[in-house]
PDB file of C-alpha atoms in Angstrom:
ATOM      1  CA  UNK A   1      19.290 -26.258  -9.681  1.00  0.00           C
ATOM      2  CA  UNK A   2      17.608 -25.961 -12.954  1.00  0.00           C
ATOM      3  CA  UNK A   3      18.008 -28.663 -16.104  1.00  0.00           C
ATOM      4  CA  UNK A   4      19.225 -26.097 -18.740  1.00  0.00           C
ATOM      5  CA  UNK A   5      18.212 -27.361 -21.142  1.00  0.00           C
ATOM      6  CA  UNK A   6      14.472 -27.178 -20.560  1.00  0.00           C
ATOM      7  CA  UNK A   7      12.852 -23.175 -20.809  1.00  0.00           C
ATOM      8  CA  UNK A   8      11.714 -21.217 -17.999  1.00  0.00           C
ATOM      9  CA  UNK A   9       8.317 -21.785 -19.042  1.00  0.00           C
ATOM     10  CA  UNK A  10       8.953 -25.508 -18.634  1.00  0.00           C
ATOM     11  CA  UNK A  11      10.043 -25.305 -15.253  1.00  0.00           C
ATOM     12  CA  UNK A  12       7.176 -22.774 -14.216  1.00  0.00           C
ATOM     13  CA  UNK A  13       4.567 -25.752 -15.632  1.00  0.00           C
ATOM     14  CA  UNK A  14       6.328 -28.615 -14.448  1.00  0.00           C
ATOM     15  CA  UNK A  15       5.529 -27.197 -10.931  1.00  0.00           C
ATOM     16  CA  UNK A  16       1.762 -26.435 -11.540  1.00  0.00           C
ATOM     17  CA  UNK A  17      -0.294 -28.614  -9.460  1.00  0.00           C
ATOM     18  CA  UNK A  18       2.980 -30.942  -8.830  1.00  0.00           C
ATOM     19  CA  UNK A  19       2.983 -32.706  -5.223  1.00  0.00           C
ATOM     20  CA  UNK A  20       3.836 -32.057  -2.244  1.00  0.00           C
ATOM     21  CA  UNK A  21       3.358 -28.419  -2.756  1.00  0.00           C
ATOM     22  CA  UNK A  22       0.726 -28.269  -5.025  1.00  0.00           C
ATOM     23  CA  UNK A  23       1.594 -24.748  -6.571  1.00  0.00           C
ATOM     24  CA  UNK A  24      -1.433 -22.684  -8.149  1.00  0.00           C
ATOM     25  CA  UNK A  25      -1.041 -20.856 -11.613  1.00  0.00           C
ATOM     26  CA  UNK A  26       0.859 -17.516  -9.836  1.00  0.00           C
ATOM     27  CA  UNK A  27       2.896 -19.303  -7.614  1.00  0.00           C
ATOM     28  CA  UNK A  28       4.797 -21.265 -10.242  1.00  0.00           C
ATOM     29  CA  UNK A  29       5.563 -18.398 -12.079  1.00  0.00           C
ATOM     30  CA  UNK A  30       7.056 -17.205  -8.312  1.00  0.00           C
ATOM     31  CA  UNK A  31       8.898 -20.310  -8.172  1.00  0.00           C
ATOM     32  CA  UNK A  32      10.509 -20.846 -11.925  1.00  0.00           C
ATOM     33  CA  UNK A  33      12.077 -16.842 -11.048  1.00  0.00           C
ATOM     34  CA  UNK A  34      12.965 -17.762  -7.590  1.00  0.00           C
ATOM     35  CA  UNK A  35      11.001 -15.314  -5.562  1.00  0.00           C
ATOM     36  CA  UNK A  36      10.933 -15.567  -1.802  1.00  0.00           C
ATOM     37  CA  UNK A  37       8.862 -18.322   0.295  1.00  0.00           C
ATOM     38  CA  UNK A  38       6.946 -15.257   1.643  1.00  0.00           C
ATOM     39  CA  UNK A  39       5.931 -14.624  -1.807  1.00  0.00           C
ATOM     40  CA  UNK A  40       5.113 -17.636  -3.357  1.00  0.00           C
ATOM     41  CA  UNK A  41       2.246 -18.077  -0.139  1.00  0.00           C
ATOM     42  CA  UNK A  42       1.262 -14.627  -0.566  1.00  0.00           C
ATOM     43  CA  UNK A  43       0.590 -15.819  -3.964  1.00  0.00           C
ATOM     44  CA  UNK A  44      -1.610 -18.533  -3.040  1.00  0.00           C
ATOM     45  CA  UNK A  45      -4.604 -16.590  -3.279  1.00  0.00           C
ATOM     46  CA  UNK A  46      -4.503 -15.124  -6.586  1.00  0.00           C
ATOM     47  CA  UNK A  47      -4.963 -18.783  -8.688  1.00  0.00           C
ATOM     48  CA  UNK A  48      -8.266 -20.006 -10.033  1.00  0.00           C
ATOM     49  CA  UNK A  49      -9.329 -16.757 -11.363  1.00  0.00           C
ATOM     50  CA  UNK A  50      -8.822 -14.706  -7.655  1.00  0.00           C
ATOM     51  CA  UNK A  51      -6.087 -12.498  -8.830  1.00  0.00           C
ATOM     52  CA  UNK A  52      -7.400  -8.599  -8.839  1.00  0.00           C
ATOM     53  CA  UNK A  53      -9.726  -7.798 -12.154  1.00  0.00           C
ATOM     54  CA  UNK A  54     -10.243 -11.395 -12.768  1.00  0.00           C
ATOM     55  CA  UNK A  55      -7.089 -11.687 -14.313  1.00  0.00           C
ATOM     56  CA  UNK A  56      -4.648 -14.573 -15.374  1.00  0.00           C
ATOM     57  CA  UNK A  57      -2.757 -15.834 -12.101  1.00  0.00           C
ATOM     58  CA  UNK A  58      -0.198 -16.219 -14.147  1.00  0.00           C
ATOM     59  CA  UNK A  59       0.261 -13.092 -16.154  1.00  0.00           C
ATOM     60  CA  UNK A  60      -0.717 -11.179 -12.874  1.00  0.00           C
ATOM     61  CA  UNK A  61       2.342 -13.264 -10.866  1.00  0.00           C
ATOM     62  CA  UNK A  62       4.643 -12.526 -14.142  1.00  0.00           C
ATOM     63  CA  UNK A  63       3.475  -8.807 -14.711  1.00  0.00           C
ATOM     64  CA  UNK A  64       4.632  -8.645 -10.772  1.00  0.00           C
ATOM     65  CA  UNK A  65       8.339  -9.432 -11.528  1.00  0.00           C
ATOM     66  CA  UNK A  66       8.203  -6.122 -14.033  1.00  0.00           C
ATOM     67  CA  UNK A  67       8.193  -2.344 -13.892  1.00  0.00           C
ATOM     68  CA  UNK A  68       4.819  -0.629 -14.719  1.00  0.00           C
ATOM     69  CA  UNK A  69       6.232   0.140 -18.393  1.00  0.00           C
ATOM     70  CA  UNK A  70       7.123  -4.213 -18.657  1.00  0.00           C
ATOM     71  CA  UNK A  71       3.944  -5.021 -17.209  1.00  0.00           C
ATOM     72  CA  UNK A  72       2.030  -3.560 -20.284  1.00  0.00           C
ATOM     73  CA  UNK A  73       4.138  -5.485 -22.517  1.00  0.00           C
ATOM     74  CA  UNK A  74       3.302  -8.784 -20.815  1.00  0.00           C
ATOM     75  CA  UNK A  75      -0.103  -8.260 -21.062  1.00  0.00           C
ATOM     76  CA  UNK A  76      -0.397  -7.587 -24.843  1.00  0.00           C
ATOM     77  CA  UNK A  77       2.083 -10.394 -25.491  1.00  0.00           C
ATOM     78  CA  UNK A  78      -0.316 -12.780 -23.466  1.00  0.00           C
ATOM     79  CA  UNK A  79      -3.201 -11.710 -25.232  1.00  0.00           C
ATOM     80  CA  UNK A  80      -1.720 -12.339 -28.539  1.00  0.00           C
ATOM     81  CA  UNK A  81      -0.666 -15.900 -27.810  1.00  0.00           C
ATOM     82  CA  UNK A  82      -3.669 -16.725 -25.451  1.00  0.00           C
ATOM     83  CA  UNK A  83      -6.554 -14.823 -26.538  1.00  0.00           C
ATOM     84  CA  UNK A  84      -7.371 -13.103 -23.224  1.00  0.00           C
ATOM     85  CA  UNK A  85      -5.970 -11.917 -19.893  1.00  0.00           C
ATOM     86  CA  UNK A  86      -9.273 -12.955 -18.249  1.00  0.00           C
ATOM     87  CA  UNK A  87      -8.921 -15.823 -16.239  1.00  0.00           C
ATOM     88  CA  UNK A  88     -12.823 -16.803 -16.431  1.00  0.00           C
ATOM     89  CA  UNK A  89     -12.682 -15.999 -20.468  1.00  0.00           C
ATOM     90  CA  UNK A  90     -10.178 -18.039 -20.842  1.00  0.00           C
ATOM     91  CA  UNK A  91     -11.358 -21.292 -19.075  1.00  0.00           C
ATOM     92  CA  UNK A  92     -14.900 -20.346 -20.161  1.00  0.00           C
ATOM     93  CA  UNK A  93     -14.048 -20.691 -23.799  1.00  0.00           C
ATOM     94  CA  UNK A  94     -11.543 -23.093 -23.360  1.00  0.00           C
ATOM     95  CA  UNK A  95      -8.781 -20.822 -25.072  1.00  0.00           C
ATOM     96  CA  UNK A  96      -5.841 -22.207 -23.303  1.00  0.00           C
ATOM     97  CA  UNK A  97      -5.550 -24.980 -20.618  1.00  0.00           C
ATOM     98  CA  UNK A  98      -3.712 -23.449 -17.202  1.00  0.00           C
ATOM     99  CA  UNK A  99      -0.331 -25.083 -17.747  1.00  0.00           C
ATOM    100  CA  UNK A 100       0.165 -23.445 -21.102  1.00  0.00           C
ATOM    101  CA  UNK A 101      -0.768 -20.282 -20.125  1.00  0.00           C
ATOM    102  CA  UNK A 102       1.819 -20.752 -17.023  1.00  0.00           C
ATOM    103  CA  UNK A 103       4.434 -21.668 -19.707  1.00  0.00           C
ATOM    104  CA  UNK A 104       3.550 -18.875 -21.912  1.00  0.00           C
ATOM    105  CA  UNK A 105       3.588 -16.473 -18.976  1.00  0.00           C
ATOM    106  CA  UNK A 106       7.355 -17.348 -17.520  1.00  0.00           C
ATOM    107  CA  UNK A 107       8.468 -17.406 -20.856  1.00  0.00           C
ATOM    108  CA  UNK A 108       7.294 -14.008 -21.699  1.00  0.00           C
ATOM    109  CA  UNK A 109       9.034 -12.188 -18.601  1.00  0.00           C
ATOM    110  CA  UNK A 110      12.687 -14.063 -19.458  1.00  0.00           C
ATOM    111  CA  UNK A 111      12.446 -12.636 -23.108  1.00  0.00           C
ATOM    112  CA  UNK A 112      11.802  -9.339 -21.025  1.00  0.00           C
ATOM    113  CA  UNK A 113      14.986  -9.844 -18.804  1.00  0.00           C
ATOM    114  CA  UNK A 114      17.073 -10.371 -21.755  1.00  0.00           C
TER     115      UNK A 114
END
């Protein structure tokens, strides 16, 4: 289904804001790991800085693929590489555009399922 040679991150930003679906931050990371239609829609309203405590849409879609003890991990790994988990802090201060921060996200939860 995939091109393997391209990462899972790839894939995940590939789809962000791609016609005819037109996926938010979260629901690519959904998408790249397969998750359900029902999901991916439920998804819908955590982009744009929606998803609970103003986080990430992406780090909160990849921290929901993980165990509590994961999730943590995720976090800290995507405040290392993007300076924040805030969505608003990061688009205020122009840390890291959306589609990296979807990359960075799907990549961190495949180096967690290895």
């Amino acid at each position: 289904m995939h091109d393997d040679t391209k990462s899972i991150g790839d894939i995940a930003a590939e789809l962000y804001h791609k016609p005819p679906e037109r996926y938010n931050c979260a629901q690519c990371i959904l998408k790249a790991f397969n998750q359900s239609p029902e999901k991916i829609a439920e998804f819908k309203a955590y982009g744009g800085g929606r998803a609970p405590g103003g986080l990430c849409g992406a780090l909160f879609a990849a921290k929901s693929l993980k165990d509590p003890i994961a999730q943590q991990h995720i976090e800290d790994r995507f405040i290392k590489e993007v300076g924040s988990a805030l969505c608003k802090e990061i688009r205020s201060k122009n840390l890291t555009p959306c589609t990296q921060c979807v990359r960075i996200a799907a990549n961190i939860v495949k180096e967690n399922l290895e």
